[in-house]
Amino acid sequence: MSTGSGAASAPAPDGHDPDAPRRTSMFASLKVRNYRLFFLGQVVSNIGTWMQRIAQDWLVLSLTGSSAAVGITTALQFLPMLLFGLYGGVLVDRWRKRPTLLGTQSAMAVTALALAVLTLTGHVQVWHVYVAAFAMGLATVLDNPARQSFVAELVGRDQLQNAVSLNSANFQSARLVGPAVAGLMITGVGTGWAFLANGLSFVAPLSCLLLMRARDLHAVRRSPRGKGQLREGLRYVAGRPELIWTITLVGFIGTFGFNFPVFLSAFADDVFDAGAGAYSLFNTLMAVGSLAGALLAARRGTARLRVLIAAALAFGALEIVSAAAPALWLFALLMVPIGVFSMTVNVTANTSIQMSTDPAMRGRVMALYMMVFLGGSPVGAPIVGWVTDTYGARAGFASGGAVAATAALVIGLILARVGNLRLSVGWHRGHPQVRFVPRERREALTPAA
């Protein structure tokens, strides 16, 4: 794949390039002091974030008794990213990342603490939660691209995939711990204390950011203030196949394949008639698979697009197979490999985009990536929800997988054509092997003199 300057040609999905994948220690990037501090801060903060998500939804439901109100809260939290995400990327490219993160993390802490005070004093109303959700979303407009692109400054290009993978493992671990702790806290002492715990959890990342050594950061050229930088970022992505097609693939999968709340709740209630316990089990097993996928990705030294295409194909195929699962236990077991391949898609796409992007453009490119990735599910949820309600849960889940697999196949062929590759089918050590290889150049036949 292309280097930081962003070559115009697409990286080979399976070609021989200088960035050949190599095995590395699963926790190699933790040897870097600045990244170790960043990781530790995120461990605490991510748990707090998951606690707030659960407490927030429960509080809105208890105040209104309406699931629609819960949906409005979620929409308000994603709305700023959809509206202002690209401009947030422009600002991130202009500003230094560490001070930006200090500001966004402080804003999130203040929002959580304010909601905690309102809840604990008994004055909270549903519009307070709406405002808090929107405020969190506004902070995310800057925090997401700054946090994603800051990783490269912490560890450099060589360990970028390992660091991104460990970040994903960090988040998935918190996904297992945070909701459980929130459930105990809500039932034991109330939702207000969960908000307070999240507000205080930001002390960890803020302290770790302040303790970092500025001289150990990998210097990145910042983009000067100027006109047309948003359009410049969009043109930059549109002119590089390795970026535009990766983001397009993530958009299709995020919009139609990642709507697990719709799919899994329908299977738990309508297909297997097993209730909330089965829904919780499905999500837990998928989180276990996602954690395993993140840790496996951490062992790969570089991100290659052939891994992304293969993982996306496997992900779509597994959703189709799961849709036909006749028994609950089989469906539940299939959630683990689905989690593995969904995380492989996420990590590989994230890393390949960062490694293929000029550092001065990274904030804008990552903002576009996060906008497509985070904004896809809210857009696709009504569509797959209608399919699920009209034709059944199995048809809905299978259609999501079919879209993901088709998008992976088509985009894989497009990248192969751009990269001047051809499909090779053969045997290797007694096993069938399907891969893309460079096209053989045919020498022109010249007539004899």
Short mmCIF file of C-alpha atoms in Angstrom, two decimals:
data_model
loop_
_atom_site.label_atom_id
_atom_site.label_comp_id
_atom_site.label_asym_id
_atom_site.label_seq_id
_atom_site.Cartn_x
_atom_site.Cartn_y
_atom_site.Cartn_z
CA MET A 1 0.00 0.00 0.00
CA SER A 2 1.03 3.58 -0.40
CA THR A 3 3.10 5.38 2.13
CA GLY A 4 2.19 8.45 4.12
CA SER A 5 2.22 10.74 1.13
CA GLY A 6 -0.68 8.83 -0.36
CA ALA A 7 0.30 7.39 -3.70
CA ALA A 8 -2.28 7.55 -6.42
CA SER A 9 -2.19 3.85 -7.15
CA ALA A 10 -4.06 1.37 -5.00
CA PRO A 11 -2.14 -1.01 -2.78
CA ALA A 12 -2.21 -4.57 -3.93
CA PRO A 13 -4.73 -6.73 -2.09
CA ASP A 14 -2.28 -9.60 -2.37
CA GLY A 15 0.60 -8.19 -4.35
CA HIS A 16 4.22 -8.12 -3.35
CA ASP A 17 4.80 -4.71 -1.85
CA PRO A 18 7.51 -3.38 0.47
CA ASP A 19 5.08 -3.34 3.36
CA ALA A 20 4.88 -7.13 3.53
CA PRO A 21 3.03 -8.26 6.66
CA ARG A 22 5.12 -9.43 9.53
CA ARG A 23 4.40 -10.92 12.89
CA THR A 24 5.01 -8.76 15.91
CA SER A 25 4.55 -9.00 19.64
CA MET A 26 0.88 -8.71 20.57
CA PHE A 27 1.65 -5.88 23.01
CA ALA A 28 4.64 -4.34 21.22
CA SER A 29 3.34 -0.75 21.24
CA LEU A 30 2.91 -0.84 25.04
CA LYS A 31 6.71 -0.62 25.24
CA VAL A 32 6.36 3.01 24.13
CA ARG A 33 5.95 5.11 27.28
CA ASN A 34 3.60 7.71 25.78
CA TYR A 35 1.35 5.08 24.24
CA ARG A 36 1.33 3.10 27.49
CA LEU A 37 0.05 6.19 29.31
CA PHE A 38 -2.56 6.77 26.60
CA PHE A 39 -3.70 3.15 26.80
CA LEU A 40 -4.02 3.17 30.59
CA GLY A 41 -6.04 6.37 30.52
CA GLN A 42 -8.38 4.93 27.91
CA VAL A 43 -8.91 1.74 29.95
CA VAL A 44 -10.50 3.75 32.75
CA SER A 45 -12.32 6.21 30.50
CA ASN A 46 -13.83 3.55 28.22
CA ILE A 47 -15.33 1.70 31.18
CA GLY A 48 -16.86 4.98 32.35
CA THR A 49 -18.19 5.68 28.86
CA TRP A 50 -19.97 2.33 28.67
CA MET A 51 -21.40 2.92 32.16
CA GLN A 52 -22.82 6.27 31.03
CA ARG A 53 -24.35 4.76 27.88
CA ILE A 54 -26.28 2.18 29.90
CA ALA A 55 -27.26 4.65 32.62
CA GLN A 56 -28.33 7.27 30.09
CA ASP A 57 -30.67 4.91 28.23
CA TRP A 58 -32.12 3.58 31.47
CA LEU A 59 -32.70 7.09 32.85
CA VAL A 60 -34.51 8.23 29.70
CA LEU A 61 -36.65 5.09 29.72
CA SER A 62 -37.52 5.57 33.40
CA LEU A 63 -38.37 9.27 32.88
CA THR A 64 -40.53 8.79 29.78
CA GLY A 65 -41.42 5.10 29.49
CA SER A 66 -40.74 5.52 25.77
CA SER A 67 -38.31 3.58 23.61
CA ALA A 68 -38.64 6.33 21.02
CA ALA A 69 -37.20 8.78 23.55
CA VAL A 70 -34.20 6.48 23.95
CA GLY A 71 -33.79 6.53 20.17
CA ILE A 72 -33.92 10.33 20.15
CA THR A 73 -31.14 10.42 22.76
CA THR A 74 -28.95 8.17 20.63
CA ALA A 75 -29.69 10.21 17.50
CA LEU A 76 -28.76 13.46 19.28
CA GLN A 77 -25.43 11.94 20.27
CA PHE A 78 -24.63 10.98 16.65
CA LEU A 79 -26.13 14.08 14.99
CA PRO A 80 -23.15 16.43 15.56
CA MET A 81 -20.79 13.95 13.88
CA LEU A 82 -23.06 13.75 10.84
CA LEU A 83 -23.44 17.54 10.66
CA PHE A 84 -19.99 18.79 11.62
CA GLY A 85 -17.69 15.78 11.43
CA LEU A 86 -15.84 16.84 8.29
CA TYR A 87 -15.22 20.35 9.58
CA GLY A 88 -14.00 18.83 12.86
CA GLY A 89 -11.37 16.99 10.82
CA VAL A 90 -10.25 20.28 9.27
CA LEU A 91 -9.72 21.78 12.73
CA VAL A 92 -7.89 18.69 13.98
CA ASP A 93 -5.43 18.95 11.08
CA ARG A 94 -4.71 22.56 12.07
CA TRP A 95 -4.36 22.06 15.82
CA ARG A 96 -1.96 20.08 17.97
CA LYS A 97 -3.56 16.80 19.00
CA ARG A 98 -2.65 16.62 22.69
CA PRO A 99 -4.09 20.06 23.66
CA THR A 100 -7.17 19.28 21.55
CA LEU A 101 -7.72 16.04 23.48
CA LEU A 102 -7.23 17.80 26.79
CA GLY A 103 -10.02 20.18 25.79
CA THR A 104 -12.47 17.55 24.49
CA GLN A 105 -11.94 15.17 27.39
CA SER A 106 -12.45 18.03 29.87
CA ALA A 107 -15.69 19.02 28.12
CA MET A 108 -16.97 15.44 28.33
CA ALA A 109 -16.08 15.26 32.02
CA VAL A 110 -17.96 18.49 32.79
CA THR A 111 -21.03 17.24 30.87
CA ALA A 112 -21.09 13.94 32.76
CA LEU A 113 -20.63 15.66 36.13
CA ALA A 114 -23.41 18.16 35.38
CA LEU A 115 -25.79 15.31 34.53
CA ALA A 116 -24.72 13.51 37.72
CA VAL A 117 -25.53 16.56 39.87
CA LEU A 118 -28.95 16.99 38.24
CA THR A 119 -29.78 13.32 38.70
CA LEU A 120 -28.50 12.97 42.26
CA THR A 121 -30.39 16.11 43.39
CA GLY A 122 -33.62 14.89 41.80
CA HIS A 123 -33.92 17.80 39.34
CA VAL A 124 -33.14 15.91 36.12
CA GLN A 125 -35.62 16.10 33.25
CA VAL A 126 -35.50 14.36 29.93
CA TRP A 127 -34.47 17.53 28.07
CA HIS A 128 -31.40 17.71 30.34
CA VAL A 129 -30.37 14.28 29.05
CA TYR A 130 -31.00 15.38 25.46
CA VAL A 131 -28.76 18.43 25.93
CA ALA A 132 -26.05 16.30 27.58
CA ALA A 133 -26.16 13.76 24.74
CA PHE A 134 -25.86 16.51 22.14
CA ALA A 135 -22.99 18.13 24.08
CA MET A 136 -21.16 14.80 24.21
CA GLY A 137 -21.68 14.48 20.46
CA LEU A 138 -20.24 17.94 19.85
CA ALA A 139 -17.11 17.03 21.81
CA THR A 140 -16.85 13.81 19.80
CA VAL A 141 -16.66 15.83 16.55
CA LEU A 142 -13.13 16.86 17.57
CA ASP A 143 -12.28 14.04 19.97
CA ASN A 144 -12.73 11.13 17.54
CA PRO A 145 -10.46 12.30 14.69
CA ALA A 146 -7.94 13.76 17.16
CA ARG A 147 -7.75 10.54 19.17
CA GLN A 148 -7.54 8.35 16.06
CA SER A 149 -4.77 10.41 14.43
CA PHE A 150 -2.88 10.99 17.71
CA VAL A 151 -2.02 7.27 17.85
CA ALA A 152 0.37 7.72 14.90
CA GLU A 153 2.17 10.49 16.80
CA LEU A 154 2.52 8.22 19.83
CA VAL A 155 4.01 5.12 18.16
CA GLY A 156 5.00 6.06 14.61
CA ARG A 157 4.16 4.22 11.41
CA ASP A 158 5.91 0.92 12.20
CA GLN A 159 3.70 0.05 15.18
CA LEU A 160 0.51 1.77 14.05
CA GLN A 161 -1.52 -1.39 13.39
CA ASN A 162 -0.51 -2.88 16.73
CA ALA A 163 -1.54 0.30 18.56
CA VAL A 164 -4.86 0.60 16.71
CA SER A 165 -5.61 -3.07 17.44
CA LEU A 166 -4.84 -2.66 21.13
CA ASN A 167 -7.12 0.40 21.23
CA SER A 168 -9.92 -1.77 19.83
CA ALA A 169 -9.16 -4.51 22.36
CA ASN A 170 -9.25 -1.86 25.07
CA PHE A 171 -12.68 -0.67 23.94
CA GLN A 172 -14.07 -4.22 23.66
CA SER A 173 -12.79 -5.10 27.14
CA ALA A 174 -14.60 -2.06 28.50
CA ARG A 175 -17.70 -3.21 26.61
CA LEU A 176 -17.63 -6.39 28.68
CA VAL A 177 -16.93 -4.69 32.02
CA GLY A 178 -18.70 -1.31 31.82
CA PRO A 179 -22.33 -2.44 31.31
CA ALA A 180 -22.00 -5.03 34.08
CA VAL A 181 -20.67 -2.45 36.54
CA ALA A 182 -23.34 0.02 35.43
CA GLY A 183 -26.08 -2.54 36.01
CA LEU A 184 -24.88 -3.20 39.55
CA MET A 185 -24.55 0.53 40.27
CA ILE A 186 -27.97 1.43 38.85
CA THR A 187 -29.77 -1.25 40.84
CA GLY A 188 -27.69 -0.61 43.95
CA VAL A 189 -27.39 3.18 44.28
CA GLY A 190 -29.01 4.76 41.20
CA THR A 191 -28.16 6.15 37.75
CA GLY A 192 -26.72 9.40 39.11
CA TRP A 193 -23.74 7.58 40.60
CA ALA A 194 -22.97 5.98 37.24
CA PHE A 195 -22.82 9.46 35.68
CA LEU A 196 -20.58 10.61 38.53
CA ALA A 197 -18.28 7.63 38.03
CA ASN A 198 -17.97 8.46 34.32
CA GLY A 199 -17.22 12.11 35.05
CA LEU A 200 -14.48 11.16 37.50
CA SER A 201 -13.08 8.55 35.10
CA PHE A 202 -11.83 11.35 32.85
CA VAL A 203 -9.22 12.18 35.49
CA ALA A 204 -7.26 9.16 34.20
CA PRO A 205 -6.89 10.17 30.50
CA LEU A 206 -6.36 13.83 31.40
CA SER A 207 -3.58 12.93 33.84
CA CYS A 208 -1.97 10.56 31.35
CA LEU A 209 -2.02 13.19 28.60
CA LEU A 210 -0.29 15.66 30.93
CA LEU A 211 2.35 13.09 31.91
CA MET A 212 3.40 12.38 28.30
CA ARG A 213 6.81 13.51 27.08
CA ALA A 214 6.37 15.93 24.20
CA ARG A 215 9.90 15.24 22.93
CA ASP A 216 9.02 11.56 22.38
CA LEU A 217 6.08 12.31 20.08
CA HIS A 218 6.56 11.67 16.36
CA ALA A 219 6.45 15.09 14.73
CA VAL A 220 3.61 15.62 12.24
CA ARG A 221 3.31 18.61 9.94
CA ARG A 222 0.16 20.55 10.72
CA SER A 223 -2.05 22.03 8.05
CA PRO A 224 -1.96 25.85 7.96
CA ARG A 225 -5.20 27.78 8.15
CA GLY A 226 -6.64 28.40 4.70
CA LYS A 227 -9.73 28.41 2.53
CA GLY A 228 -11.15 25.34 0.84
CA GLN A 229 -9.54 22.81 3.19
CA LEU A 230 -12.73 20.78 3.51
CA ARG A 231 -13.00 20.45 -0.27
CA GLU A 232 -9.29 19.71 -0.41
CA GLY A 233 -9.78 16.79 1.99
CA LEU A 234 -12.66 15.37 -0.07
CA ARG A 235 -10.64 15.69 -3.31
CA TYR A 236 -7.69 14.01 -1.60
CA VAL A 237 -9.82 10.98 -0.68
CA ALA A 238 -11.60 10.85 -4.04
CA GLY A 239 -8.26 10.77 -5.90
CA ARG A 240 -6.89 7.76 -4.01
CA PRO A 241 -8.54 4.39 -4.66
CA GLU A 242 -7.07 2.83 -1.50
CA LEU A 243 -8.93 5.45 0.56
CA ILE A 244 -12.21 6.01 -1.26
CA TRP A 245 -12.94 2.31 -1.80
CA THR A 246 -11.99 1.32 1.77
CA ILE A 247 -14.29 4.01 3.17
CA THR A 248 -17.03 2.93 0.73
CA LEU A 249 -16.72 -0.69 1.89
CA VAL A 250 -16.89 0.35 5.56
CA GLY A 251 -19.94 2.46 4.70
CA PHE A 252 -21.83 -0.48 3.19
CA ILE A 253 -20.93 -2.84 6.03
CA GLY A 254 -21.64 -0.27 8.75
CA THR A 255 -24.97 0.70 7.23
CA PHE A 256 -26.39 -2.75 6.50
CA GLY A 257 -24.27 -5.35 8.30
CA PHE A 258 -23.54 -3.79 11.69
CA ASN A 259 -27.14 -3.20 12.84
CA PHE A 260 -26.86 -5.88 15.52
CA PRO A 261 -29.41 -4.35 17.96
CA VAL A 262 -32.07 -4.82 15.26
CA PHE A 263 -30.97 -8.31 14.20
CA LEU A 264 -30.15 -9.85 17.57
CA SER A 265 -33.20 -8.53 19.42
CA ALA A 266 -35.43 -9.90 16.66
CA PHE A 267 -33.77 -13.33 16.85
CA ALA A 268 -34.02 -13.40 20.65
CA ASP A 269 -37.73 -12.52 20.70
CA ASP A 270 -39.26 -13.61 17.41
CA VAL A 271 -37.16 -16.56 16.24
CA PHE A 272 -36.12 -18.31 19.45
CA ASP A 273 -38.65 -16.74 21.87
CA ALA A 274 -35.90 -16.55 24.52
CA GLY A 275 -36.22 -12.96 25.74
CA ALA A 276 -33.69 -10.50 27.09
CA GLY A 277 -31.39 -13.19 28.48
CA ALA A 278 -30.65 -14.54 24.99
CA TYR A 279 -30.15 -11.01 23.64
CA SER A 280 -27.59 -10.34 26.36
CA LEU A 281 -25.87 -13.66 25.61
CA PHE A 282 -25.62 -12.87 21.89
CA ASN A 283 -24.03 -9.48 22.61
CA THR A 284 -21.62 -10.91 25.17
CA LEU A 285 -20.39 -13.65 22.83
CA MET A 286 -19.96 -11.13 20.02
CA ALA A 287 -17.94 -8.89 22.36
CA VAL A 288 -15.73 -11.89 23.21
CA GLY A 289 -15.16 -12.51 19.51
CA SER A 290 -14.43 -8.82 18.90
CA LEU A 291 -11.87 -8.80 21.68
CA ALA A 292 -10.20 -11.90 20.20
CA GLY A 293 -10.23 -10.30 16.74
CA ALA A 294 -8.57 -7.16 18.05
CA LEU A 295 -5.83 -9.14 19.81
CA LEU A 296 -5.20 -11.26 16.71
CA ALA A 297 -4.95 -8.11 14.60
CA ALA A 298 -2.37 -6.77 17.07
CA ARG A 299 -0.01 -9.56 16.00
CA ARG A 300 0.01 -8.41 12.38
CA GLY A 301 2.73 -5.88 11.66
CA THR A 302 0.95 -4.09 8.79
CA ALA A 303 -2.56 -3.76 7.37
CA ARG A 304 -3.20 -5.15 3.88
CA LEU A 305 -6.31 -4.65 1.83
CA ARG A 306 -6.52 -8.33 0.91
CA VAL A 307 -7.04 -9.05 4.62
CA LEU A 308 -9.80 -6.40 4.72
CA ILE A 309 -11.56 -7.84 1.65
CA ALA A 310 -11.28 -11.43 2.92
CA ALA A 311 -12.54 -10.48 6.39
CA ALA A 312 -15.47 -8.56 4.90
CA LEU A 313 -16.40 -11.54 2.71
CA ALA A 314 -16.19 -13.91 5.69
CA PHE A 315 -18.24 -11.52 7.82
CA GLY A 316 -21.03 -11.32 5.23
CA ALA A 317 -21.01 -15.08 4.65
CA LEU A 318 -21.23 -15.79 8.38
CA GLU A 319 -24.24 -13.48 8.73
CA ILE A 320 -25.98 -15.38 5.93
CA VAL A 321 -25.15 -18.73 7.55
CA SER A 322 -26.26 -17.49 10.99
CA ALA A 323 -29.58 -16.35 9.55
CA ALA A 324 -30.34 -19.99 8.72
CA ALA A 325 -29.19 -21.42 12.10
CA PRO A 326 -31.94 -23.81 13.30
CA ALA A 327 -31.07 -23.77 17.01
CA LEU A 328 -30.34 -21.06 19.57
CA TRP A 329 -27.07 -22.64 20.72
CA LEU A 330 -25.70 -22.74 17.16
CA PHE A 331 -26.75 -19.15 16.48
CA ALA A 332 -25.10 -18.04 19.74
CA LEU A 333 -21.83 -19.82 18.91
CA LEU A 334 -21.71 -18.17 15.48
CA MET A 335 -21.67 -14.76 17.21
CA VAL A 336 -18.04 -15.37 18.21
CA PRO A 337 -16.57 -15.64 14.68
CA ILE A 338 -18.85 -12.82 13.52
CA GLY A 339 -17.29 -10.69 16.27
CA VAL A 340 -13.79 -11.75 15.19
CA PHE A 341 -14.29 -10.81 11.53
CA SER A 342 -16.23 -7.61 12.28
CA MET A 343 -13.31 -6.40 14.40
CA THR A 344 -10.81 -7.49 11.72
CA VAL A 345 -12.69 -5.32 9.22
CA ASN A 346 -12.74 -2.39 11.65
CA VAL A 347 -9.07 -2.54 12.66
CA THR A 348 -7.70 -3.26 9.16
CA ALA A 349 -9.72 -0.47 7.55
CA ASN A 350 -8.72 2.01 10.26
CA THR A 351 -5.02 1.17 10.03
CA SER A 352 -4.81 0.99 6.24
CA ILE A 353 -6.47 4.41 5.92
CA GLN A 354 -4.10 6.01 8.43
CA MET A 355 -1.03 4.44 6.83
CA SER A 356 -2.10 5.53 3.34
CA THR A 357 -2.78 9.15 4.32
CA ASP A 358 -0.48 12.15 4.41
CA PRO A 359 -0.15 13.12 8.11
CA ALA A 360 -1.23 16.69 7.27
CA MET A 361 -4.53 15.30 5.91
CA ARG A 362 -5.09 12.60 8.51
CA GLY A 363 -7.60 14.51 10.64
CA ARG A 364 -9.89 15.20 7.67
CA VAL A 365 -9.62 11.67 6.32
CA MET A 366 -10.27 10.06 9.71
CA ALA A 367 -13.20 12.42 10.29
CA LEU A 368 -14.75 11.23 7.02
CA TYR A 369 -14.06 7.62 7.96
CA MET A 370 -15.64 8.02 11.42
CA MET A 371 -18.61 9.90 9.99
CA VAL A 372 -19.30 7.06 7.55
CA PHE A 373 -18.61 4.37 10.15
CA LEU A 374 -20.63 5.90 13.01
CA GLY A 375 -23.33 7.41 10.82
CA GLY A 376 -24.05 4.29 8.82
CA SER A 377 -25.99 2.39 11.47
CA PRO A 378 -28.54 5.13 12.24
CA VAL A 379 -29.17 5.52 8.49
CA GLY A 380 -29.41 1.79 7.81
CA ALA A 381 -31.36 0.81 10.93
CA PRO A 382 -34.80 1.90 9.58
CA ILE A 383 -34.13 0.04 6.32
CA VAL A 384 -33.04 -3.26 7.84
CA GLY A 385 -35.71 -2.82 10.51
CA TRP A 386 -38.38 -2.60 7.80
CA VAL A 387 -36.98 -5.69 6.05
CA THR A 388 -36.92 -7.55 9.38
CA ASP A 389 -40.49 -6.55 10.28
CA THR A 390 -41.85 -7.30 6.82
CA TYR A 391 -40.02 -10.48 5.87
CA GLY A 392 -38.77 -11.80 9.22
CA ALA A 393 -35.56 -11.76 11.25
CA ARG A 394 -33.84 -14.41 9.13
CA ALA A 395 -34.40 -12.44 5.92
CA GLY A 396 -33.23 -9.24 7.57
CA PHE A 397 -30.00 -10.75 8.89
CA ALA A 398 -29.29 -12.56 5.60
CA SER A 399 -29.86 -9.38 3.58
CA GLY A 400 -27.37 -7.48 5.73
CA GLY A 401 -24.79 -10.21 5.19
CA ALA A 402 -25.51 -10.33 1.46
CA VAL A 403 -24.90 -6.59 1.10
CA ALA A 404 -21.62 -6.85 3.04
CA ALA A 405 -20.36 -9.83 1.03
CA THR A 406 -21.38 -8.31 -2.31
CA ALA A 407 -19.73 -4.98 -1.47
CA ALA A 408 -16.52 -6.79 -0.45
CA LEU A 409 -16.46 -8.84 -3.66
CA VAL A 410 -17.14 -5.88 -5.98
CA ILE A 411 -14.70 -3.53 -4.26
CA GLY A 412 -12.07 -6.27 -4.12
CA LEU A 413 -12.34 -6.70 -7.89
CA ILE A 414 -12.18 -2.93 -8.43
CA LEU A 415 -9.01 -2.64 -6.33
CA ALA A 416 -7.51 -5.61 -8.15
CA ARG A 417 -8.17 -3.96 -11.50
CA VAL A 418 -6.74 -0.63 -10.33
CA GLY A 419 -3.69 -2.41 -8.91
CA ASN A 420 -3.18 -4.41 -12.14
CA LEU A 421 -3.82 -7.77 -10.44
CA ARG A 422 -5.50 -10.96 -11.52
CA LEU A 423 -7.25 -13.75 -9.65
CA SER A 424 -5.11 -16.86 -9.12
CA VAL A 425 -6.67 -20.22 -8.19
CA GLY A 426 -4.40 -23.12 -7.34
CA TRP A 427 -3.02 -25.43 -4.68
CA HIS A 428 -0.50 -24.68 -1.96
CA ARG A 429 0.84 -27.44 0.29
CA GLY A 430 -2.12 -29.63 -0.50
CA HIS A 431 -4.75 -26.94 0.10
CA PRO A 432 -6.77 -24.85 -2.37
CA GLN A 433 -5.59 -21.24 -2.58
CA VAL A 434 -7.43 -18.26 -4.06
CA ARG A 435 -5.56 -14.96 -4.19
CA PHE A 436 -4.71 -11.90 -6.25
CA VAL A 437 -1.30 -11.79 -7.94
CA PRO A 438 0.38 -9.21 -10.25
CA ARG A 439 -0.54 -9.60 -13.91
CA GLU A 440 2.23 -11.04 -16.03
CA ARG A 441 3.53 -8.55 -18.52
CA ARG A 442 3.40 -9.80 -22.06
CA GLU A 443 6.34 -8.95 -24.18
CA ALA A 444 5.40 -7.42 -27.47
CA LEU A 445 6.24 -9.57 -30.47
CA THR A 446 8.35 -7.68 -32.98
CA PRO A 447 8.63 -8.84 -36.60
CA ALA A 448 11.99 -10.09 -37.79
CA ALA A 449 14.07 -7.58 -39.62
#
